[in-house]
mmCIF file of C-alpha atoms in Angstrom:
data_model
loop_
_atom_site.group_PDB
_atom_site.id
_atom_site.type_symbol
_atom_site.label_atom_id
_atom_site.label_comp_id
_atom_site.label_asym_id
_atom_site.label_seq_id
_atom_site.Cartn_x
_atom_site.Cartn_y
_atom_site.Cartn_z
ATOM 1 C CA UNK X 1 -9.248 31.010 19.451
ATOM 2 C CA UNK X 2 -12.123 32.110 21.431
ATOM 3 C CA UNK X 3 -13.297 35.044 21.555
ATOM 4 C CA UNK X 4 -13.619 36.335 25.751
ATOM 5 C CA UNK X 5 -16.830 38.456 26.000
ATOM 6 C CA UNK X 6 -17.338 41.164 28.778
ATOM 7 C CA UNK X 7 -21.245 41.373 28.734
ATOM 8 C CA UNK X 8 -22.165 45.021 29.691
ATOM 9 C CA UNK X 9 -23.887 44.355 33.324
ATOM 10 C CA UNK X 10 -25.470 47.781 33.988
ATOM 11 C CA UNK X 11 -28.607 49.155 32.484
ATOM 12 C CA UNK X 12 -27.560 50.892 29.545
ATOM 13 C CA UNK X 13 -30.855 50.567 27.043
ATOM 14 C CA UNK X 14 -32.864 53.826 25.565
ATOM 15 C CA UNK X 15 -36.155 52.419 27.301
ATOM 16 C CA UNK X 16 -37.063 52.338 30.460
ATOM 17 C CA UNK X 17 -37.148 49.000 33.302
ATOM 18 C CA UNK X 18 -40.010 47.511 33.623
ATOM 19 C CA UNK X 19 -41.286 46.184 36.743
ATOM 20 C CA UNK X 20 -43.276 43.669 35.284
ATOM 21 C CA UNK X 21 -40.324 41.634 33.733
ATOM 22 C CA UNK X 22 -37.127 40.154 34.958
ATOM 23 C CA UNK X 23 -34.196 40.938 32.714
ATOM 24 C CA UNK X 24 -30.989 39.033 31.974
ATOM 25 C CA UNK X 25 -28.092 38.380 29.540
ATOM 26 C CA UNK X 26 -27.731 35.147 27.763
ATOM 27 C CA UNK X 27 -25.557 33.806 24.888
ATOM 28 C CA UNK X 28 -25.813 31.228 22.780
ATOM 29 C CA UNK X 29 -24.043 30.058 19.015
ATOM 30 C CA UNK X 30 -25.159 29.979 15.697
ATOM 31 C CA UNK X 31 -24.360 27.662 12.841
ATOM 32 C CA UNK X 32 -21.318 29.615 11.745
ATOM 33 C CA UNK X 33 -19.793 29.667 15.172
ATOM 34 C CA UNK X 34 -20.680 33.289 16.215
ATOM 35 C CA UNK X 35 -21.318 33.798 19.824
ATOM 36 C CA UNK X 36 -24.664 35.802 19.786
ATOM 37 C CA UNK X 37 -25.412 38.071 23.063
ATOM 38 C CA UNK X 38 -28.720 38.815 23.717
ATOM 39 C CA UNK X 39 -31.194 40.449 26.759
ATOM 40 C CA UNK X 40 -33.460 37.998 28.066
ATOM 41 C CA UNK X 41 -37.155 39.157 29.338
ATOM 42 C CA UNK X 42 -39.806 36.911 31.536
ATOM 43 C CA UNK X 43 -42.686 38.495 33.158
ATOM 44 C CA UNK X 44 -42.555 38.219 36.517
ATOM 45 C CA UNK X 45 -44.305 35.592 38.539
ATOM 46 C CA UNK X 46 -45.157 33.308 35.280
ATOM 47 C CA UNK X 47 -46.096 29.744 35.880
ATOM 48 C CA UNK X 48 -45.124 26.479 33.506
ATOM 49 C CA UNK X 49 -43.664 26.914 29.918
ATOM 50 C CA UNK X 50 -44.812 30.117 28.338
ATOM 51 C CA UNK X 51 -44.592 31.055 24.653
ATOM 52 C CA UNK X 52 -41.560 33.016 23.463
ATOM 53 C CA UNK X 53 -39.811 35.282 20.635
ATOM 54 C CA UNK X 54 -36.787 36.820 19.468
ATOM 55 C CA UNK X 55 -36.813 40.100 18.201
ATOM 56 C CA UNK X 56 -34.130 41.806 16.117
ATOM 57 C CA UNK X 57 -33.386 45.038 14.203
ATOM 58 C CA UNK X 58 -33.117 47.406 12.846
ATOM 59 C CA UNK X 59 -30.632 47.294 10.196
ATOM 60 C CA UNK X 60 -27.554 48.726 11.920
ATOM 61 C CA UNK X 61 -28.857 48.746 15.350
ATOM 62 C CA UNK X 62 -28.335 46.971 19.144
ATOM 63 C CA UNK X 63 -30.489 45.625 21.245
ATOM 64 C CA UNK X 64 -30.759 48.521 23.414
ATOM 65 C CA UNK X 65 -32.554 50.162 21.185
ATOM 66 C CA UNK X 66 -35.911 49.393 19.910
ATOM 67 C CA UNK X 67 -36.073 45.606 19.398
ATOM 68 C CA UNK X 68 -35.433 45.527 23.403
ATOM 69 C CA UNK X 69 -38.199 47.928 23.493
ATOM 70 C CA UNK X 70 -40.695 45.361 21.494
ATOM 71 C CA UNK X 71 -38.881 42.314 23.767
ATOM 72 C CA UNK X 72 -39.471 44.224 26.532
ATOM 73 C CA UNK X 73 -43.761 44.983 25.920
ATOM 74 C CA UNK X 74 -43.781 41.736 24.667
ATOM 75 C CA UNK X 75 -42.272 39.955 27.611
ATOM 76 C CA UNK X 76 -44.656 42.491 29.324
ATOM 77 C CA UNK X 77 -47.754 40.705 27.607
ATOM 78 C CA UNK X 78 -46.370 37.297 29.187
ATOM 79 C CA UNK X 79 -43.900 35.990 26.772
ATOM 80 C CA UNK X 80 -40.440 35.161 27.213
ATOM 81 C CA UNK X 81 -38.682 37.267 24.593
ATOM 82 C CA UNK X 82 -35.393 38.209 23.784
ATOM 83 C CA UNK X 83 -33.392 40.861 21.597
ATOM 84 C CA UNK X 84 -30.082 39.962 20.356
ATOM 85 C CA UNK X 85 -27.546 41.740 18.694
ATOM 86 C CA UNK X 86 -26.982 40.462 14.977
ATOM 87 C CA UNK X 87 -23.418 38.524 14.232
ATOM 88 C CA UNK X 88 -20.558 40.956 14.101
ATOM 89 C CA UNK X 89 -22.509 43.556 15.427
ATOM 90 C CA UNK X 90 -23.006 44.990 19.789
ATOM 91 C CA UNK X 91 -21.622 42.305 22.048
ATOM 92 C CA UNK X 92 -21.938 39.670 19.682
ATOM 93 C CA UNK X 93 -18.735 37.613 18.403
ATOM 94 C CA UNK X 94 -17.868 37.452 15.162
ATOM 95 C CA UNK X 95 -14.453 39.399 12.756
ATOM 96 C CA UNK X 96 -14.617 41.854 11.127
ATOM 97 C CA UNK X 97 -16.485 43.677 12.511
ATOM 98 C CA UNK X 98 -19.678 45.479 11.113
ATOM 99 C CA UNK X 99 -20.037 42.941 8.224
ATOM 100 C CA UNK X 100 -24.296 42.076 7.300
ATOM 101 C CA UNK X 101 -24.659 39.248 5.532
ATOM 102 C CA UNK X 102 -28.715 37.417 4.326
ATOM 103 C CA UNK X 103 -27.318 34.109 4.700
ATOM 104 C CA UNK X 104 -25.634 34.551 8.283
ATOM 105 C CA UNK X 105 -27.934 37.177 9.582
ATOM 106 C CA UNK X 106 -31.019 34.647 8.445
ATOM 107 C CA UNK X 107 -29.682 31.901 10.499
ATOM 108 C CA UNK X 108 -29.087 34.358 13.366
ATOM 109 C CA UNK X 109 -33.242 34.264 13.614
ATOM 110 C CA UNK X 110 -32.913 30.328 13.961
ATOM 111 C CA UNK X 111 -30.206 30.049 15.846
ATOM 112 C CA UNK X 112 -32.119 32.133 18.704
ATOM 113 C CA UNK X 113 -35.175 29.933 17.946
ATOM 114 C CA UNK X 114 -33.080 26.912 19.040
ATOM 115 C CA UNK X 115 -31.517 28.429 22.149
ATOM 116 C CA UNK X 116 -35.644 29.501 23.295
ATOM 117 C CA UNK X 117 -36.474 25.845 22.351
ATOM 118 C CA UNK X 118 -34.789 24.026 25.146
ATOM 119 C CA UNK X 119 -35.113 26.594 27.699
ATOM 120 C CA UNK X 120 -37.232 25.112 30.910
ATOM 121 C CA UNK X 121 -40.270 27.921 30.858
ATOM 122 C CA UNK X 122 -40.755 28.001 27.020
ATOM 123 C CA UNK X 123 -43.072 25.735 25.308
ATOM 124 C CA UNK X 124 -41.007 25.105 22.176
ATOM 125 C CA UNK X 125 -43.877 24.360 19.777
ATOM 126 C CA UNK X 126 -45.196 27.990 20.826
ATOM 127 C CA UNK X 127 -42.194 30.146 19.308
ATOM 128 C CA UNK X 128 -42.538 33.072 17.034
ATOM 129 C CA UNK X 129 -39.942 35.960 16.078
ATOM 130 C CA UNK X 130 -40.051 40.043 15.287
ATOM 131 C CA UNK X 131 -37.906 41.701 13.193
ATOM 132 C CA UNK X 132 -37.982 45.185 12.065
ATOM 133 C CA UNK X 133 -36.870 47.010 9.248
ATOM 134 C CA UNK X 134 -33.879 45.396 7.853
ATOM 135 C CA UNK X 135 -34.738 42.735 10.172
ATOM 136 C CA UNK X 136 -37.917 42.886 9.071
ATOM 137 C CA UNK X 137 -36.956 40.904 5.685
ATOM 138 C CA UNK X 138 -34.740 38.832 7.608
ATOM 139 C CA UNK X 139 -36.964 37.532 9.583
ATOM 140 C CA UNK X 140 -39.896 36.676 6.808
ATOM 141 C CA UNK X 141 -36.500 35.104 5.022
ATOM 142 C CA UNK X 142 -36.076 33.125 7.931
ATOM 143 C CA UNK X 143 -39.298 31.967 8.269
ATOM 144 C CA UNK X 144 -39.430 30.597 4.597
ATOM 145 C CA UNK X 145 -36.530 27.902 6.150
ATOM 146 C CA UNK X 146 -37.317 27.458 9.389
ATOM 147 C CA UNK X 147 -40.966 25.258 9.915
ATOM 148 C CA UNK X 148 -40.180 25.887 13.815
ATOM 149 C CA UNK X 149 -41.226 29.445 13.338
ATOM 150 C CA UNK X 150 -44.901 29.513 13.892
ATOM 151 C CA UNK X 151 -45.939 33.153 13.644
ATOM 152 C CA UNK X 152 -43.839 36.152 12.574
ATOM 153 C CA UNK X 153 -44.174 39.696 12.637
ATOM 154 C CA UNK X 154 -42.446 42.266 10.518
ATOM 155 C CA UNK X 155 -42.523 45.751 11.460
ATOM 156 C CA UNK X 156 -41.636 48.684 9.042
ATOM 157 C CA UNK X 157 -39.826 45.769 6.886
ATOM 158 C CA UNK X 158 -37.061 46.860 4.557
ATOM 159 C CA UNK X 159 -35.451 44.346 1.905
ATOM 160 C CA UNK X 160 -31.639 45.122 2.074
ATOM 161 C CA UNK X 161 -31.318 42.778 -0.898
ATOM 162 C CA UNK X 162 -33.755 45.105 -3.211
ATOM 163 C CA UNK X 163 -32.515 48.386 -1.691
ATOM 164 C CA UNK X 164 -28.957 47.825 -2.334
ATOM 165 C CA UNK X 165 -29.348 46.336 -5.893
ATOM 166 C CA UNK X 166 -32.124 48.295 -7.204
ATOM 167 C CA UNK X 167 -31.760 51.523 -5.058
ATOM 168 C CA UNK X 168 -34.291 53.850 -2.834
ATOM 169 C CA UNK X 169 -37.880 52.957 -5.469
ATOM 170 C CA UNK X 170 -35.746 50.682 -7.682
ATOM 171 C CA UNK X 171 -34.515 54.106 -9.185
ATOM 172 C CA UNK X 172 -30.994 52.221 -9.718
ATOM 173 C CA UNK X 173 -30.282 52.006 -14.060
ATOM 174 C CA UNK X 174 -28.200 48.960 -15.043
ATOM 175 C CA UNK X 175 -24.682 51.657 -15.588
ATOM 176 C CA UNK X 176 -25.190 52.790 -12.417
ATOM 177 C CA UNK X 177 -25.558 48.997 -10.916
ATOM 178 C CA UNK X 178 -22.510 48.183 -12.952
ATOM 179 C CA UNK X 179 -20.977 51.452 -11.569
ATOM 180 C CA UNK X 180 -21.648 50.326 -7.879
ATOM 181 C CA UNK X 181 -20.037 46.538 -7.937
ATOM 182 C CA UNK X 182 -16.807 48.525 -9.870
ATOM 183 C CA UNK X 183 -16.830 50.988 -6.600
ATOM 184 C CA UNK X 184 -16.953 48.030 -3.936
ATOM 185 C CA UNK X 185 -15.064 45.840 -5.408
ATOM 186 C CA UNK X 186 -11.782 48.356 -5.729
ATOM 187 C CA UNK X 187 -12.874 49.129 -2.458
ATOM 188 C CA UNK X 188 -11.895 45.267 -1.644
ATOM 189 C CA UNK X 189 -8.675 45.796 -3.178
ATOM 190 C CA UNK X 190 -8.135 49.010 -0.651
ATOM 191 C CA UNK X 191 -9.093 47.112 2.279
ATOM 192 C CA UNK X 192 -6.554 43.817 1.483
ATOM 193 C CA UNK X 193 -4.273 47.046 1.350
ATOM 194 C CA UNK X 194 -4.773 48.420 4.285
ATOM 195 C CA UNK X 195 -5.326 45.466 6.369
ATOM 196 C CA UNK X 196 -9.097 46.832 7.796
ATOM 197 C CA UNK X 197 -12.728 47.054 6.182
ATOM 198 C CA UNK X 198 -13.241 50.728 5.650
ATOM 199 C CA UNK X 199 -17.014 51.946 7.011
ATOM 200 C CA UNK X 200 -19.374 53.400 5.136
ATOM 201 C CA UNK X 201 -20.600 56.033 8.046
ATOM 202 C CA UNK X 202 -23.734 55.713 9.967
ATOM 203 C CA UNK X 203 -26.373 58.421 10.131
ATOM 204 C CA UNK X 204 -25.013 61.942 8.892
ATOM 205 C CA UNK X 205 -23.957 64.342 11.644
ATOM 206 C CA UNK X 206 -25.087 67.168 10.537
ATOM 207 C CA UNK X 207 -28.378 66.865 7.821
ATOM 208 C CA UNK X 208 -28.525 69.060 5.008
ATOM 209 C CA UNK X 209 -31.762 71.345 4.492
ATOM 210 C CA UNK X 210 -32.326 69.406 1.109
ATOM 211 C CA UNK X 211 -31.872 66.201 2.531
ATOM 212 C CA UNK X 212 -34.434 63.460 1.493
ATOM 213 C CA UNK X 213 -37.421 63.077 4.215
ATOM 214 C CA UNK X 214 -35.904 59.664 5.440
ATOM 215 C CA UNK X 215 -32.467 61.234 6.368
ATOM 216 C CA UNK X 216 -33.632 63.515 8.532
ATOM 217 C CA UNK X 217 -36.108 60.847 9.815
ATOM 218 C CA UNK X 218 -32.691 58.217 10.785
ATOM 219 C CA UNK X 219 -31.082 61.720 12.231
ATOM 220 C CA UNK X 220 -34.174 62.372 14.504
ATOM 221 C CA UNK X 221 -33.964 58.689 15.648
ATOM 222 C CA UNK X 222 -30.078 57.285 16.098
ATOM 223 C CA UNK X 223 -28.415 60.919 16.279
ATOM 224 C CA UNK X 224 -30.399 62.571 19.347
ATOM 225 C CA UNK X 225 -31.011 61.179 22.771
ATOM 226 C CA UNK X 226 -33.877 59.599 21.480
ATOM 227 C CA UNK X 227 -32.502 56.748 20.444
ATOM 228 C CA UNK X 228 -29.083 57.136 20.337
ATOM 229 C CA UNK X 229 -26.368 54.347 21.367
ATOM 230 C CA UNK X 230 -22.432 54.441 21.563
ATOM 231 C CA UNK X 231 -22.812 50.590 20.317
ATOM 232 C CA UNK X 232 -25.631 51.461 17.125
ATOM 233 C CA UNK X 233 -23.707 50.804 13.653
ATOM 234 C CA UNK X 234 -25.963 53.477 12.418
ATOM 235 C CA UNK X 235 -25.716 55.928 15.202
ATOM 236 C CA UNK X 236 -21.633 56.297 14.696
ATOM 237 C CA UNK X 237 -19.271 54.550 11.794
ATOM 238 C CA UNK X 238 -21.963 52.458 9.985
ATOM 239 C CA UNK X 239 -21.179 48.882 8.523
ATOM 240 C CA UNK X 240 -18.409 47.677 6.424
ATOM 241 C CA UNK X 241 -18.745 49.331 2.923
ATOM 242 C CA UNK X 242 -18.459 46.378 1.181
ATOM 243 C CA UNK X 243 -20.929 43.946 2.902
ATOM 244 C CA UNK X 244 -23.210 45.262 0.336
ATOM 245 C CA UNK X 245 -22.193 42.857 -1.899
ATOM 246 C CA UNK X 246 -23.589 39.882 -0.598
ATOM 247 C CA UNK X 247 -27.299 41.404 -0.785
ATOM 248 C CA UNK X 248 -26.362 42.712 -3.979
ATOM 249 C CA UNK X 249 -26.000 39.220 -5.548
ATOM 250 C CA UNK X 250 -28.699 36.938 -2.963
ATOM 251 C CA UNK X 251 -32.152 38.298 -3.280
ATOM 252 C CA UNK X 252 -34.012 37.514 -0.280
ATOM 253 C CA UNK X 253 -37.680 36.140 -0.253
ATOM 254 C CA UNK X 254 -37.451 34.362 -2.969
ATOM 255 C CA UNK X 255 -39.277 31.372 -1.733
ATOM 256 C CA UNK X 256 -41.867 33.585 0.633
ATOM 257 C CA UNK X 257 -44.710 31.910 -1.162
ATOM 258 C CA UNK X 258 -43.849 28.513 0.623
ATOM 259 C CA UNK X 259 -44.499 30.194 4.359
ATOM 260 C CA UNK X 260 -47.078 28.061 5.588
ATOM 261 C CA UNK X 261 -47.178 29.752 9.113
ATOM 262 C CA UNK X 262 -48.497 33.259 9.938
ATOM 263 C CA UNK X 263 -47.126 36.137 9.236
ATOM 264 C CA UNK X 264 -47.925 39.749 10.304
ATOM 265 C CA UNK X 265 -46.537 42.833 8.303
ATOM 266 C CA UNK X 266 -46.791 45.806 10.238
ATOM 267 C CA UNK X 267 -45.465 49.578 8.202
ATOM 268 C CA UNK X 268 -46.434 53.269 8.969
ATOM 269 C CA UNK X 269 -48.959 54.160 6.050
ATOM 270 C CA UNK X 270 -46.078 57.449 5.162
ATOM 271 C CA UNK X 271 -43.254 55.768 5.561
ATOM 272 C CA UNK X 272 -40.959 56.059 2.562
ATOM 273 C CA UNK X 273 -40.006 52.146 2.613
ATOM 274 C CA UNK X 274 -43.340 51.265 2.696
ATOM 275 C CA UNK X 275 -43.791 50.030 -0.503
ATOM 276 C CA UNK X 276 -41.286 46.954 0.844
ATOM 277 C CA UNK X 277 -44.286 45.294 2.408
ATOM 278 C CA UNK X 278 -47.082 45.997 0.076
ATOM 279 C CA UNK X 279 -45.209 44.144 -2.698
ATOM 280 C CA UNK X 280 -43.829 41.388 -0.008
ATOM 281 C CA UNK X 281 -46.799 40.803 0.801
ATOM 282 C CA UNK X 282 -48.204 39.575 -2.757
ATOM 283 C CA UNK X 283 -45.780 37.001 -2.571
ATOM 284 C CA UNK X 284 -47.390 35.207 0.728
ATOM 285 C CA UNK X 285 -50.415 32.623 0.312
ATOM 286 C CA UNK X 286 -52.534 31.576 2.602
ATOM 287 C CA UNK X 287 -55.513 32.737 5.371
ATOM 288 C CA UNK X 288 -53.123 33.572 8.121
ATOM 289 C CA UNK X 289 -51.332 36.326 6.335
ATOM 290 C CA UNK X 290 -51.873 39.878 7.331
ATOM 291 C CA UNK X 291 -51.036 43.089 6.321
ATOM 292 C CA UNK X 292 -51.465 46.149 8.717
ATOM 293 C CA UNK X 293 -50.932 49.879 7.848
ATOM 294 C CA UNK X 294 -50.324 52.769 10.387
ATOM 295 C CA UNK X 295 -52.134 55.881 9.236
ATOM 296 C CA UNK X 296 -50.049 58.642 9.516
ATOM 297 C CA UNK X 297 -46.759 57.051 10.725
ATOM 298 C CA UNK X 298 -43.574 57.369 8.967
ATOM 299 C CA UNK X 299 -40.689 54.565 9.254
ATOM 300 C CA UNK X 300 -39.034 55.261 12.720
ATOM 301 C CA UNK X 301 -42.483 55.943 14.404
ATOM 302 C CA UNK X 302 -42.359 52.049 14.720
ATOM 303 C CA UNK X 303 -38.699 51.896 16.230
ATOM 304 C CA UNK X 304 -40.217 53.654 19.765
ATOM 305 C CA UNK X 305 -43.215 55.326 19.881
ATOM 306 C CA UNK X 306 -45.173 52.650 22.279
ATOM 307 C CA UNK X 307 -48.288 54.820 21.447
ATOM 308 C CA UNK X 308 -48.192 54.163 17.962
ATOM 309 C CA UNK X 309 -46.823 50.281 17.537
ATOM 310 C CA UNK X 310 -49.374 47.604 17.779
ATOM 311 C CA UNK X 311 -48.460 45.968 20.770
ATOM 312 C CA UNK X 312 -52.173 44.534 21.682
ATOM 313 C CA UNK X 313 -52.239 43.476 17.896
ATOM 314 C CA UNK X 314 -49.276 41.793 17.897
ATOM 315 C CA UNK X 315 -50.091 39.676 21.450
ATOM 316 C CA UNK X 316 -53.351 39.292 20.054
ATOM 317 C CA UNK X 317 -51.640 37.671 16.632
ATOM 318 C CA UNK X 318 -49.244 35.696 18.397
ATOM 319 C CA UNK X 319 -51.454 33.768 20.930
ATOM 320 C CA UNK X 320 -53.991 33.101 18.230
ATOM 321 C CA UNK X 321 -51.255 31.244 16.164
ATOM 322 C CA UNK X 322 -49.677 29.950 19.069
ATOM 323 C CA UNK X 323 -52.634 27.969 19.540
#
């Protein structure tokens, strides 16, 4: 049966309008039959097909937060763009609810590459994509399968796949591995039980004085007015405890050496995930790779702070691989 969406009309994003873009909903499907919903954004007054992206992330986020943000500036910079809300996630389709997975969420990035490809103002051969932090490694896993993908940019990147199988700094021994699959797997048991996917809770309420840096970082982001949303996995109940089983077992860029297109890796110099894209980025080959450091910025500097992220670098990347 089909599932009846009720797109959210008014304005409800933690950015600002712009008056330099139009801004619309759209849907479209991907492979698995998920209904994806995403915010559409042309600069005003643009003439004949234009080049386009689709952004996504972070990991446990919506589109009205900071991967409208980047489609918005982007779209600014005279792209169409759009931001769409991950399968099972926002006002996308898909049951249960709040379930990630690296082979769905992977074709997610393609299956918004084929709804920009056939629309009237886009040049189709002139289609790139941004994802950011857990999207970040999406996206570069997407590009390693999709040859459509000309140019991609991954901003302070995290690889679920690593961080749930190796822990925070692969600080994860083999017992306590072992240990975890026991945990989430009897937590599968509890869940056939009950007849619902128990959540694993989003960013802490309150944050302990002791806390690691990147707690209090998520708490300053998706838990204040800064960037909070009533629709953000990671601003209230978090994702289904168990989805991280799938990354667990499917390590993602495996076959990132093969990328023939571009790729830009964008990550805040003190961020604590930043060690995710220094070692990604061994794994790429060829000229048209780059890897860009923020002095100074920490991981949720590049979710909003326009000041900071390298909009003109990333327009400037873009149209010279667009070319």
């Amino acid at each position: 049966m089909k599932e009846e969406l009720e797109l959210v009309q008014e304005w409800d994003k933690t950015f600002p309008k712009s008056e330099k873009v139009n801004h619309r909903k759209v849907t479209f499907n991907n492979r698995f039959g998920i209904t994806l919903v995403a915010d559409l954004y042309e600069p005003k007054d643009a003439q004949g097909k234009l080049p386009a992206i689709a952004v996504s992330g972070p990991f446990g986020a919506v589109k009205e937060q900071c991967s409208g943000l980047y489609a918005l500036k982007m779209a600014e910079r005279g792209f169409v763009t759009i931001a769409f809300d991950p399968s099972f996630t926002g006002e996308s389709t898909g049951t249960p609810r709040y379930v990630a997975s690296p082979d769905i969420n992977t074709e997610d990035f393609s299956a918004a590459v084929d709804f920009l490809s056939v629309q009237e103002n886009v040049d189709f051969k002139k289609i790139g994509i941004i994802g950011i932090c857990g999207w970040g490694g999406l996206a570069l896993n997407a590009a390693s399968i999709d040859t459509r993908i000309k140019a991609t940019v991954c901003s302070t990147m995290y690889d679920m796949s690593r961080v749930n199988h190796n822990g925070y700094f692969d600080s994860t021994s083999e017992e306590e591995l072992y240990e975890l699959k026991k945990s989430l797997n009897a937590q599968r048991i509890e869940d056939f039980k009950n007849g619902e996917y128990k959540l694993g809770g989003g960013v802490l309420d309150i944050v302990p004085e002791d806390a690691p840096f990147y707690v209090k970082d998520y708490y300053d982001y998706y838990k204040t007015s800064r960037g909070y949303h009533k629709r953000s996995l990671n601003s209230n109940g978090g994702w289904n405890v168990t989805s991280s089983l799938s990354f667990i077992n499917t390590p993602q860029h495996t076959f990132a050496s093969e990328i023939k297109n571009a790729v830009l890796i964008i990550h805040g110099e003190k961020a604590h995930s930043c060690y995710f894209s220094k070692d990604v980025f061994k794994k790429l080959n060829g000229n048209n790779k780059e890897l860009k450091i923020i002095p100074n910025a920490v991981h949720t500097d590049l979710y909003d702070k326009v000041e900071i992220i390298p909009f003109n670098k990333m327009e400037e990347f873009f149209k010279e691989n667009f070319k």
